[in-house]
Short mmCIF file of C-alpha atoms in Angstrom, two decimals:
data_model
loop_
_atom_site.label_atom_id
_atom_site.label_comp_id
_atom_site.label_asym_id
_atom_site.label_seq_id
_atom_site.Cartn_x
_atom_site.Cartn_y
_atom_site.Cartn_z
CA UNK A 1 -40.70 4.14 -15.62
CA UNK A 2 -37.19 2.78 -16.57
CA UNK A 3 -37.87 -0.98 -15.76
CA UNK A 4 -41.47 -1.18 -15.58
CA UNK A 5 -42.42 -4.38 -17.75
CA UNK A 6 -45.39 -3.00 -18.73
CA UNK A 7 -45.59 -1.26 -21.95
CA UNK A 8 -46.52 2.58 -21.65
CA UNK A 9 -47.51 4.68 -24.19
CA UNK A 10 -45.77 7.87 -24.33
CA UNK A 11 -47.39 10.28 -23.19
CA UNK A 12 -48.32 13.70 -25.89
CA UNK A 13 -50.60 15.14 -23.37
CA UNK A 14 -50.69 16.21 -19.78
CA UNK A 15 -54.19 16.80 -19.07
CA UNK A 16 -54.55 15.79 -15.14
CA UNK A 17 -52.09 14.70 -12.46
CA UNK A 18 -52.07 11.15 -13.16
CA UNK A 19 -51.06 11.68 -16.96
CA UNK A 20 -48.38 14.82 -15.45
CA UNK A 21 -46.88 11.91 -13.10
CA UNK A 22 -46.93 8.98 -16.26
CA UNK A 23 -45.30 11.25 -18.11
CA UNK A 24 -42.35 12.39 -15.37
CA UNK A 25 -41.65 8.86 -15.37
CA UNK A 26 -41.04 8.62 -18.92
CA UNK A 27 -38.61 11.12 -18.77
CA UNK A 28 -34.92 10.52 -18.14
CA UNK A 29 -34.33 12.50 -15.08
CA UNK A 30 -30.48 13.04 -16.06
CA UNK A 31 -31.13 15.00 -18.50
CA UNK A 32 -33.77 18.30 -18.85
CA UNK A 33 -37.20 18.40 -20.39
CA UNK A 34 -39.54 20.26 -22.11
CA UNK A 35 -43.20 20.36 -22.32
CA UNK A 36 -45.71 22.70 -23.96
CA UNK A 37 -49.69 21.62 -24.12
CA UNK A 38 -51.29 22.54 -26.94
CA UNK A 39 -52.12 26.28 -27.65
CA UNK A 40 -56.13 26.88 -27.75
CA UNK A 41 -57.16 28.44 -31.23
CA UNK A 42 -58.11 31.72 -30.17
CA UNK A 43 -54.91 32.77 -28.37
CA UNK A 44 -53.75 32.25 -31.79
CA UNK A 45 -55.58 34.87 -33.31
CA UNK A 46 -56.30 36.99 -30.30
CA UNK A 47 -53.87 39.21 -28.34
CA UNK A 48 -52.55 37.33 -25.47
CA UNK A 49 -50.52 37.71 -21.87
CA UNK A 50 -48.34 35.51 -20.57
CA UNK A 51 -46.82 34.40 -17.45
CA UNK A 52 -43.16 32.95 -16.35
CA UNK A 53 -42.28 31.97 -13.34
CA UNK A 54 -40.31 29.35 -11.39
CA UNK A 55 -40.00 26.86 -8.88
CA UNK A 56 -36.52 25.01 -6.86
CA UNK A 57 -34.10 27.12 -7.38
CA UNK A 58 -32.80 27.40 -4.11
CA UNK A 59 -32.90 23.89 -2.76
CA UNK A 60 -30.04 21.49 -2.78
CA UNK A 61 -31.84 18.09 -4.36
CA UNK A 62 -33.95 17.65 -7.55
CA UNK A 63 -34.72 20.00 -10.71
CA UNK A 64 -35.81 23.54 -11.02
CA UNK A 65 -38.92 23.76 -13.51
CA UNK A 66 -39.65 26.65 -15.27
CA UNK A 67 -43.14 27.78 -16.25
CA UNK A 68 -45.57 29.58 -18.37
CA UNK A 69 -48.66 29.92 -18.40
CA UNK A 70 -50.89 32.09 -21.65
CA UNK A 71 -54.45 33.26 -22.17
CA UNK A 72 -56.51 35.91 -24.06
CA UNK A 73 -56.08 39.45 -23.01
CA UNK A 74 -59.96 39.50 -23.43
CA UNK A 75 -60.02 36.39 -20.97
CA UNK A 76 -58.63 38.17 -18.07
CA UNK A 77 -61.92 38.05 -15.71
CA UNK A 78 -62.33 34.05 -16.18
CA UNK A 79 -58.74 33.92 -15.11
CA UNK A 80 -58.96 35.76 -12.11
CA UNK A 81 -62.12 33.66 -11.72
CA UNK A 82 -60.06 30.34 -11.11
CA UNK A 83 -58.48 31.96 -8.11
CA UNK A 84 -54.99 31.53 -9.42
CA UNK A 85 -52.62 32.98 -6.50
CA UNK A 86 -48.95 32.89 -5.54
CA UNK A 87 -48.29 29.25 -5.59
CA UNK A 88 -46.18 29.26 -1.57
CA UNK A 89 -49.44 30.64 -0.72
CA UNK A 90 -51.58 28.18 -1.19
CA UNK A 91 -51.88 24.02 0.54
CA UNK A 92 -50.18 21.62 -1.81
CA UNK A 93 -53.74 20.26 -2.40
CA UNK A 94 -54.81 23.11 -3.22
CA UNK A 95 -52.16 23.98 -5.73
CA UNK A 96 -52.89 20.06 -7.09
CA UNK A 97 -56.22 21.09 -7.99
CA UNK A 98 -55.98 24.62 -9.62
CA UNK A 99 -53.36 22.53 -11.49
CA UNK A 100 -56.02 20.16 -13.00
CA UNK A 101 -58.13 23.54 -13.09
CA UNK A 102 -55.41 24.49 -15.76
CA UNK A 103 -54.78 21.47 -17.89
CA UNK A 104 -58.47 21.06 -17.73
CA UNK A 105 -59.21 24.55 -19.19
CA UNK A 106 -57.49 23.54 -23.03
CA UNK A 107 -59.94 26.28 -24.21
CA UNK A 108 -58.61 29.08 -22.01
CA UNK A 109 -54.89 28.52 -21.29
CA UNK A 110 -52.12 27.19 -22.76
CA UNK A 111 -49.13 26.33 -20.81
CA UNK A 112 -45.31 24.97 -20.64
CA UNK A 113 -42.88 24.07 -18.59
CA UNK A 114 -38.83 23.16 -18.68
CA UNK A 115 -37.68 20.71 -16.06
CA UNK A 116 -33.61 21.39 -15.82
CA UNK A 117 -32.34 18.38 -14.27
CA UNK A 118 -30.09 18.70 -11.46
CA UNK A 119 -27.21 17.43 -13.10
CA UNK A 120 -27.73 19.73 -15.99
CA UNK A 121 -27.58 22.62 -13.46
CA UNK A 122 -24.11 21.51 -11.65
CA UNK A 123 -22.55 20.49 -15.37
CA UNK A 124 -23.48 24.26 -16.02
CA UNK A 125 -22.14 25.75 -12.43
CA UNK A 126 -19.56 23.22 -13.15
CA UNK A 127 -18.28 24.00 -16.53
CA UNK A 128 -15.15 25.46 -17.56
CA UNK A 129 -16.80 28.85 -18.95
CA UNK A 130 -19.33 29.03 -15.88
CA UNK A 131 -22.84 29.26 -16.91
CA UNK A 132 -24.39 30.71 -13.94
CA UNK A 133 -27.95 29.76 -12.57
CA UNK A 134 -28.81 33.26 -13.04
CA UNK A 135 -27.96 32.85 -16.82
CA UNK A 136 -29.70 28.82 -16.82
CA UNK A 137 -32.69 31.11 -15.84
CA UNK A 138 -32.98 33.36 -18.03
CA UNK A 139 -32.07 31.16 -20.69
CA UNK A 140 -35.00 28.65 -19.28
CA UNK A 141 -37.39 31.55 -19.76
CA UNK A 142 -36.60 32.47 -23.01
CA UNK A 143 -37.01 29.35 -24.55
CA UNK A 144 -40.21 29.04 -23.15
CA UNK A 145 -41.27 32.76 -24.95
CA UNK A 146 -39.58 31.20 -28.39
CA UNK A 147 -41.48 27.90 -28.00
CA UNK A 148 -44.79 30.10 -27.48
CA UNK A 149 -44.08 32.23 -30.57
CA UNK A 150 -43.23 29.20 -32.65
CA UNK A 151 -46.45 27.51 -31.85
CA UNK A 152 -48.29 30.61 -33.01
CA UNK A 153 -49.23 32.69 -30.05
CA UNK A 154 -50.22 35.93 -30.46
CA UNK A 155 -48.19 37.60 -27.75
CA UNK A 156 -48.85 41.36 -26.44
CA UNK A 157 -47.39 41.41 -22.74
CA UNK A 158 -45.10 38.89 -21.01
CA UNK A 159 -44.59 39.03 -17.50
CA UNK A 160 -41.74 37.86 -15.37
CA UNK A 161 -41.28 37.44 -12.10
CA UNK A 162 -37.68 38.44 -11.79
CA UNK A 163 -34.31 36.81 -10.96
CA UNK A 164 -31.89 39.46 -9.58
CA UNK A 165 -32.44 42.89 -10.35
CA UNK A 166 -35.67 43.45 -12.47
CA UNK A 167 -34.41 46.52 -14.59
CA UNK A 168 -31.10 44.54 -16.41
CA UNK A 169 -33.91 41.16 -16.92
CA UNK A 170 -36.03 43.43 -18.65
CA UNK A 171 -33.64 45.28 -20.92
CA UNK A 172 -32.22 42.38 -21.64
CA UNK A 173 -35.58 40.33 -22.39
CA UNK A 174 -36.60 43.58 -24.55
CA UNK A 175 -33.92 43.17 -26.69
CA UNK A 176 -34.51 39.69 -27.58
CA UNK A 177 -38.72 40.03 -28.29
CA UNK A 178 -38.51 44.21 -28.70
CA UNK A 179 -42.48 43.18 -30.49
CA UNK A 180 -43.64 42.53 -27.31
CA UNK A 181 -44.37 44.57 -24.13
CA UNK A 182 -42.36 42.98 -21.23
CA UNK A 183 -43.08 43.61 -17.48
CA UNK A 184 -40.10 42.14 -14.83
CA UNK A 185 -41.06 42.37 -11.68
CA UNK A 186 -40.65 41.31 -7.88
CA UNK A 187 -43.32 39.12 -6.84
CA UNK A 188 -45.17 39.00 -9.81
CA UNK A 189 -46.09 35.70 -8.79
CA UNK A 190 -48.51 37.21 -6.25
CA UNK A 191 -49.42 40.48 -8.47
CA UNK A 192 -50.65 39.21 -11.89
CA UNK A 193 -52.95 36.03 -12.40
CA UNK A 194 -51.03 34.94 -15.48
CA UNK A 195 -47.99 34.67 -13.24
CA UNK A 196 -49.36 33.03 -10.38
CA UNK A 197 -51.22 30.15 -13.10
CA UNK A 198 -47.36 29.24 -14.37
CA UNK A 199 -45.97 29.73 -11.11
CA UNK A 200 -48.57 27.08 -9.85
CA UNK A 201 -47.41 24.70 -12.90
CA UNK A 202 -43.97 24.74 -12.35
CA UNK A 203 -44.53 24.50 -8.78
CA UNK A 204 -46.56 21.44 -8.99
CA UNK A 205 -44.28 20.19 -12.28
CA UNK A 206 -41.42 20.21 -9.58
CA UNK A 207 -43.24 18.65 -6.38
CA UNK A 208 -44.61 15.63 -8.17
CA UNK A 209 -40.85 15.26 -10.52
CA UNK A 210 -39.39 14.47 -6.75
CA UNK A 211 -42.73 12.55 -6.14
CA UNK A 212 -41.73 10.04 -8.92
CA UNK A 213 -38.44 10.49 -8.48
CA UNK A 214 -36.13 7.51 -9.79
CA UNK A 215 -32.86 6.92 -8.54
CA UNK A 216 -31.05 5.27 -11.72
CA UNK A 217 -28.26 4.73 -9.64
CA UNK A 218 -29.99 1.98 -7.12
CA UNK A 219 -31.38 -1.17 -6.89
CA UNK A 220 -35.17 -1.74 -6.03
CA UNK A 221 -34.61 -3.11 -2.82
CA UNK A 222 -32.54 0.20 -1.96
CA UNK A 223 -35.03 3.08 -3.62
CA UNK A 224 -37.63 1.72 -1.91
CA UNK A 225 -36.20 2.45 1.53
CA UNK A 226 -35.26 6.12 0.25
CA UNK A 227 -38.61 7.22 2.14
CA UNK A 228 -38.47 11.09 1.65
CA UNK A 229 -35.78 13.08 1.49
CA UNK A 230 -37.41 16.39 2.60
CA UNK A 231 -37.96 19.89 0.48
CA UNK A 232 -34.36 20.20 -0.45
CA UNK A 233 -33.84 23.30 1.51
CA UNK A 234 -30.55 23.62 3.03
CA UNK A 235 -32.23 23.87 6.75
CA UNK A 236 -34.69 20.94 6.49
CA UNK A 237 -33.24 18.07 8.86
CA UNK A 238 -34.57 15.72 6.89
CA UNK A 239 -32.63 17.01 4.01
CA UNK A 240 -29.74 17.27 6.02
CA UNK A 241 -30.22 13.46 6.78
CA UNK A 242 -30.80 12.38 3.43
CA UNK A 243 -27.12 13.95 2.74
CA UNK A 244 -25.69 12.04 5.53
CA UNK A 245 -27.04 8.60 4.70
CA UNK A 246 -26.90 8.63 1.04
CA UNK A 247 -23.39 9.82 0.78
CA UNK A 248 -21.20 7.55 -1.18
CA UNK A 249 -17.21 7.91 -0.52
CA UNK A 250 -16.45 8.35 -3.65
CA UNK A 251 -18.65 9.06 -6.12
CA UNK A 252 -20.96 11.56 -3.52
CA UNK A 253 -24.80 11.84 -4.15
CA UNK A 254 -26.75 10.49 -6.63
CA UNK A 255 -27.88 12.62 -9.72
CA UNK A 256 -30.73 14.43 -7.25
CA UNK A 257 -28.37 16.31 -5.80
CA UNK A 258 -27.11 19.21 -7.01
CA UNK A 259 -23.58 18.57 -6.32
CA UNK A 260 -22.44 22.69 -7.24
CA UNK A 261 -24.57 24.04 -4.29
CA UNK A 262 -22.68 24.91 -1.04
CA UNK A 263 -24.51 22.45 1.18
CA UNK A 264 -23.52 19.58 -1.26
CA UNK A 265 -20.05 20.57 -1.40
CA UNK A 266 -19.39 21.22 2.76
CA UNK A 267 -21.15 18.03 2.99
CA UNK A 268 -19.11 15.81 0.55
CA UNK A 269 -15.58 17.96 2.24
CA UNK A 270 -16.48 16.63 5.36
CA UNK A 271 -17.09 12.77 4.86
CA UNK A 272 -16.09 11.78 1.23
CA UNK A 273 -12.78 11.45 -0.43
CA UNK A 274 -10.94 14.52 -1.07
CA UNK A 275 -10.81 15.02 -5.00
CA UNK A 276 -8.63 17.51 -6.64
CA UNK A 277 -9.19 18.51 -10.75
CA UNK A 278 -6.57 19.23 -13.34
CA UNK A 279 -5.83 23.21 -12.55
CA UNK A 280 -7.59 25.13 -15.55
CA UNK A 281 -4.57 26.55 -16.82
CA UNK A 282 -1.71 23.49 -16.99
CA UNK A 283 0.92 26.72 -17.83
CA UNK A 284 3.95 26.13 -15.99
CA UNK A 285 3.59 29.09 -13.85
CA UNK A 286 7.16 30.51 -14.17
CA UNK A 287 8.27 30.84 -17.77
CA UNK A 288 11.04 28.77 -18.98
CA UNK A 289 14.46 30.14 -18.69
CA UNK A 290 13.50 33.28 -16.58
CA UNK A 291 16.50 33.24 -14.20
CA UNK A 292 16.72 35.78 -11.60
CA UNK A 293 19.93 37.99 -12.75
CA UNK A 294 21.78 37.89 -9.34
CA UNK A 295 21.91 33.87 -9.90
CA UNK A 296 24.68 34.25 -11.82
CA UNK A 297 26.90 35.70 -9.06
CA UNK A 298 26.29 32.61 -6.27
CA UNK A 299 27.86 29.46 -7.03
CA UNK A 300 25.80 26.73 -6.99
CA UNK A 301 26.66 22.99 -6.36
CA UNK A 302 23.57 22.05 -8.23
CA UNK A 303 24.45 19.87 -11.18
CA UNK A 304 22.69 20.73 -14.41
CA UNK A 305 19.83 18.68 -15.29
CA UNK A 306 19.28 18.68 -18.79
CA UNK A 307 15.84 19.89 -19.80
CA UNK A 308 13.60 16.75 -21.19
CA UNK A 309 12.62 17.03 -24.96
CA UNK A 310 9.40 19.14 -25.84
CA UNK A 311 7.65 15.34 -27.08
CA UNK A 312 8.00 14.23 -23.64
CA UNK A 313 6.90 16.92 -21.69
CA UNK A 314 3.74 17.46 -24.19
CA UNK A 315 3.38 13.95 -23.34
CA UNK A 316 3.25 13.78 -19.39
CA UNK A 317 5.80 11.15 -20.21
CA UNK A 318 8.85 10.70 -17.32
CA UNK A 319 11.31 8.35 -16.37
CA UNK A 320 9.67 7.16 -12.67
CA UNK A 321 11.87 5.04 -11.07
CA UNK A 322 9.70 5.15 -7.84
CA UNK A 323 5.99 4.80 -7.40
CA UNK B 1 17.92 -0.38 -6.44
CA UNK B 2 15.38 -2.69 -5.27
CA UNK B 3 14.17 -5.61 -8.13
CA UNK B 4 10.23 -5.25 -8.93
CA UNK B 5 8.63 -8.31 -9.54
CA UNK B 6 5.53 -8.63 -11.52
CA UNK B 7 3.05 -11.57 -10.75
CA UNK B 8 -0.56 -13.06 -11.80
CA UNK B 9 -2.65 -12.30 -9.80
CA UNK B 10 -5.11 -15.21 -10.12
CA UNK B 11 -4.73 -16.65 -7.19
CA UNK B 12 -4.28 -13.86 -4.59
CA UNK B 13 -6.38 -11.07 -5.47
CA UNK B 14 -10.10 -10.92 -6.75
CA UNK B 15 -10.37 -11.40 -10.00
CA UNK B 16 -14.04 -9.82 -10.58
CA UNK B 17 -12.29 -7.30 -12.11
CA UNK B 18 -11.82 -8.76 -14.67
CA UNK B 19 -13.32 -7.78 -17.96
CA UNK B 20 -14.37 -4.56 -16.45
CA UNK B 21 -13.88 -1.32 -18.38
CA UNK B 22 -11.47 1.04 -17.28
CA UNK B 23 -12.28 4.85 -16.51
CA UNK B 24 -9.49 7.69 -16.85
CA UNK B 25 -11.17 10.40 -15.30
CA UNK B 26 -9.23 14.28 -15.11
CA UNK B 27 -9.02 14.20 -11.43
CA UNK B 28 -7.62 12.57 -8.38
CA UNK B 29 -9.29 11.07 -6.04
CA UNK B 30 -7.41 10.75 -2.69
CA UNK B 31 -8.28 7.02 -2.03
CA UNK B 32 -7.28 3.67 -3.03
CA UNK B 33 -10.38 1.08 -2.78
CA UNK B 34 -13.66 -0.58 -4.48
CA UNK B 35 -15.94 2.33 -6.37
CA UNK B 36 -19.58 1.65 -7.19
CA UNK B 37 -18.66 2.60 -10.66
CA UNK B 38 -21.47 0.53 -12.62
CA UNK B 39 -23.95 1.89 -10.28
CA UNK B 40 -22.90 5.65 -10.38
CA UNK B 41 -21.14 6.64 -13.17
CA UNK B 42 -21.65 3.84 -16.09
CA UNK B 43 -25.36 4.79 -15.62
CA UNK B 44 -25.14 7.75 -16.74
CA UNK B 45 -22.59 7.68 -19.41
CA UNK B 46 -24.07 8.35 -22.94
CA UNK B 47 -23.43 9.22 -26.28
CA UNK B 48 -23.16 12.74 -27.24
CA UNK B 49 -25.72 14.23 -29.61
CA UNK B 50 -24.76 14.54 -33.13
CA UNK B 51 -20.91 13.55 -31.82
CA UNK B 52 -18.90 11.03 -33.40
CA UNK B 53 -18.66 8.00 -30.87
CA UNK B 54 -17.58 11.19 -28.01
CA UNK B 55 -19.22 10.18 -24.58
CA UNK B 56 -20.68 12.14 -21.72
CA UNK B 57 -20.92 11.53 -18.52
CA UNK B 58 -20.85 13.16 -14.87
CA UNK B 59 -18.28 13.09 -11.59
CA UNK B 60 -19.31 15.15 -8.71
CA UNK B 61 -21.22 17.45 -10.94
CA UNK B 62 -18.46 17.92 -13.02
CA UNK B 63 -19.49 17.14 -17.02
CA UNK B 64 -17.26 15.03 -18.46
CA UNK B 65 -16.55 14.17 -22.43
CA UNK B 66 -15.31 11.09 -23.33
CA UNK B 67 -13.61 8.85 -26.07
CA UNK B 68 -13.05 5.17 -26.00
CA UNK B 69 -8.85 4.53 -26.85
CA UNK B 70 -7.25 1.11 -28.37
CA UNK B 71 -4.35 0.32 -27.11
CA UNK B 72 -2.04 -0.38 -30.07
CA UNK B 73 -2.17 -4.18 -31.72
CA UNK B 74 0.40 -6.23 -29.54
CA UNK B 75 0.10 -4.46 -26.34
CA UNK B 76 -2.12 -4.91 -23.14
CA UNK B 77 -2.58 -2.61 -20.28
CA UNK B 78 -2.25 -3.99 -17.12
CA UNK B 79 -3.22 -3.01 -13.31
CA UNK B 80 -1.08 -4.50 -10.46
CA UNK B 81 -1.81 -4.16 -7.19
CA UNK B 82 1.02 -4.06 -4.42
CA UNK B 83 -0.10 -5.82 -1.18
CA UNK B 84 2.39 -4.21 1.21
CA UNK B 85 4.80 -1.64 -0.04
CA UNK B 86 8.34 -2.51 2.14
CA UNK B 87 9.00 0.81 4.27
CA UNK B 88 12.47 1.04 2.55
CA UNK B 89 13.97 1.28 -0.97
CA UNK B 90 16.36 -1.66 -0.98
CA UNK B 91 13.97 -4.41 -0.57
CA UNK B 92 12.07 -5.78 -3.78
CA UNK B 93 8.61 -4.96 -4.78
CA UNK B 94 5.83 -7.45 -5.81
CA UNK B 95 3.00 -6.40 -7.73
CA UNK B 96 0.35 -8.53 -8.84
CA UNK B 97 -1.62 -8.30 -12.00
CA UNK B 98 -5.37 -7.93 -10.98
CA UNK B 99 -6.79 -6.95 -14.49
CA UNK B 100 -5.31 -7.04 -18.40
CA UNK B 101 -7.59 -4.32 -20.80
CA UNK B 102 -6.98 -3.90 -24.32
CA UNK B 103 -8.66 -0.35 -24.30
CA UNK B 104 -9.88 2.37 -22.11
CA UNK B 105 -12.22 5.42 -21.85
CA UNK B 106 -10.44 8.44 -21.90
CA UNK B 107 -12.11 11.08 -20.05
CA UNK B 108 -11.69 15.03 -20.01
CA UNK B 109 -13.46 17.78 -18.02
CA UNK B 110 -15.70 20.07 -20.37
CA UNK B 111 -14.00 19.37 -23.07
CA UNK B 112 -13.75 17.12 -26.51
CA UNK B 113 -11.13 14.36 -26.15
CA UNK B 114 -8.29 14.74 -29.07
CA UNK B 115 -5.06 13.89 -30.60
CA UNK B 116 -3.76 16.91 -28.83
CA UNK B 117 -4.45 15.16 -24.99
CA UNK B 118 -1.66 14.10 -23.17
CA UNK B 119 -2.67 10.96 -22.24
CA UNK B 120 -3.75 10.05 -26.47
CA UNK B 121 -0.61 11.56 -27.62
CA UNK B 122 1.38 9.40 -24.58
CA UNK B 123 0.31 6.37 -27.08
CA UNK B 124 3.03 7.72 -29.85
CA UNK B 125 5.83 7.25 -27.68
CA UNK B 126 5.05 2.79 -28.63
CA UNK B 127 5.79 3.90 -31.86
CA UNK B 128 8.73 5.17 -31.22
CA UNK B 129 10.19 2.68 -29.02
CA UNK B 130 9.96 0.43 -31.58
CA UNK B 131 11.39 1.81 -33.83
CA UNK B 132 14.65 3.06 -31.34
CA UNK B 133 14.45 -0.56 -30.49
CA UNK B 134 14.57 -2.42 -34.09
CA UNK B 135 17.32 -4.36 -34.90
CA UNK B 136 18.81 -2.74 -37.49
CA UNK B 137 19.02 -4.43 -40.85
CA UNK B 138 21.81 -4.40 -42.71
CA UNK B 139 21.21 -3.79 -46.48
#
């Protein structure tokens, strides 16, 4: 952690919840990051599925974590065998422990996740060329594919559970890994194990990134009286709270926040100070010297103002004799 | 028209400003007071990846790019401060100088700071004052 006097070693591998939360802390929660454990031998050689799934994209505060999970084809029974289900389904305990279940199993799975910061998601949603959440996702996933294939996994099927409509995700994963049989589908986190095993890492990734969470922006004295700040979801009071006390005037939220969602935005309309960008287009929105024709038959008492030079104009210089 | 006087401001305002960095940022905020900038936005402000001295940071959500611009040699920016504006045009104005900077950070929304920005290009017209404003040498 950012401050801590005592010297860490970085941490190369999460293999338990203790080493998952040392190594959130090393991380610089501004900015996204990327983890992938190491691949066991035989998924290298053998055919193998694997699962994608994700976790927070709905709520207002903290990352979304995207997450994949592989194993053997031949290895499906002993994955069913660790009871892997739809990770809302199960206790947060219990999703804590069929986590360890999975970085403990180095022999069986491999897995990875990408934690995408929440100011990395509003600098995308808040972009000139909007990059949609929708696209942040998909591009989230396939990353996670290429990282797989580059550390030598022998894919055969990927499943995804879907964002949007699962037809277009699939055509459009196909065409980026045609090699490899694709399945999109609605809830796959609850239909196939493989699914449910990454949806449980990102799930858990996410929980415990808030767990740890840092707030650069404060003093000691003031994270420490943070308490919680709730799930994140738009109709959690505590959330809701959170907003109301930890709203700066000017500046808004601190980085957890994901200042492009709705919530954020009615929130910060209401009680901060109004802030208006530089329009996208700075054209002058009539063009220059377009006078309407009947003009010329009304007399005008208007003197003529002489247009100012090209150099000033392209300059946002002006004679300002009041301010 | 009304006279505007100019004064140091050492004695009447704060002068904690002082030495702090100064922040052009593409919008406007609708407010005139203290901002937690150290705390909220310096934190975050960092060097772009393979970028040549450009620097990133965030407003609102909003990425911004950003480039750090000296003023010319000879010149200092200044930022006054105007205690009570007189409710008519005739009386004089008095502004006091609250902080002198020799450079600022340039800021632009989503996008690289250049030669071609307003505000960068705004810097020419010192140039060209001075030269309008030579004496003119007789050969």
């Amino acid at each position: 952690m950012e401050g801590n006097s005592v010297e860490e070693v970085e941490i190369q591998c999460i293999s338990n919840l203790n080493t998952l939360k040392q190594y959130l802390c090393q991380q610089d929660n501004s900015e996204n990051a990327f983890y992938f454990s190491n691949i066991p031998e035989k998924c290298k050689e053998f055919p193998c599925i694997l699962g994608i799934d994700e976790a927070g994209r709905g709520p207002v505060l903290g990352p979304m974590v995207y997450g994949t999970a592989l194993c053997c084809v031949n290895d499906s029974a002993q994955l069913a065998a660790l009871e892997c289900a739809d990770s809302k389904a199960l206790t947060e305990e219990k999703r804590d422990k069929l986590f360890e279940t999975i970085c403990g199993s180095p022999d069986l799975l491999g897995w990875g996740v990408e934690i995408i910061s929440p100011n990395s998601i509003c600098n995308s949603m808040l972009s000139r060329t909007k990059y949609s959440l929708n696209q942040v996702s998909m591009d989230s996933a396939i990353g996670l594919i290429r990282a797989a294939v580059k550390a030598g996994v022998n894919i055969e099927h990927i499943y995804v559970d879907t964002v949007g409509p699962p037809e277009k995700y699939q055509a459009y994963l196909l065409s980026l890994f045609p090699n490899f049989k694709i399945t999109v589908a609605k809830k796959a986190d609850s239909t196939y194990s493989i699914v449910s095993a990454a949806s449980i890492c990102a799930k858990v990734v996410r929980d415990h990134a808030l767990s740890v969470w840092d707030f650069q922006e404060f003093k000691s004295n003031v994270k420490d009286s943070i308490g919680n700040f709730g799930s994140g979801y738009p109709g959690d009071p505590v959330t809701k709270k959170f907003l109301t006390d930890y709203c700066d005037m000017v500046f808004g939220y601190p980085m957890l926040v994901r200042f492009s969602w709705q919530t954020a935005q009615t929130a910060l309309d209401k009680s901060a100070y109004l802030v208006e960008w530089e329009d996208e287009d700075e054209e002058p929105k009539t063009p220059a010297g377009n006078t309407a024709i009947t003009s010329f038959f009304k007399s005008t008492s208007k003197s003529i103002v002489r247009a100012k030079h090209d150099f000033f104009i392209k300059r946002n210089l002006k004679n300002i004799v009041d301010f | 028209m009304a006279t505007i006087h100019i004064q140091s401001g050492k004695n009447s305002v704060n002068y904690q400003t002082k030495n702090v960095k100064i922040q052009s940022i593409p919008c406007k905020i609708h407010a005139d007071c203290d901002a937690k900038v150290s705390q909220y936005f310096n934190t975050y402000v960092k060097e772009k990846k393979d970028s040549d001295s450009i620097l990133t940071a965030s407003f609102r959500g909003y990425p911004l790019e950003g480039k750090e611009i000296q003023l010319p040699k000879g010149y200092k920016g200044v930022i006054l401060h105007e205690s009570v504006r007189p409710d008519n045009d005739t009386d004089d104005r008095k502004f006091y100088c609250v902080n002198t900077f020799d450079s600022f950070t340039y800021w632009n929304w989503n996008k690289t700071p250049t030669g071609n920005d307003k505000m960068i290009k705004a810097l020419d017209w010192i140039k060209i004052a001075e030269a309008l404003h030579a004496p003119i040498e007789e050969e």
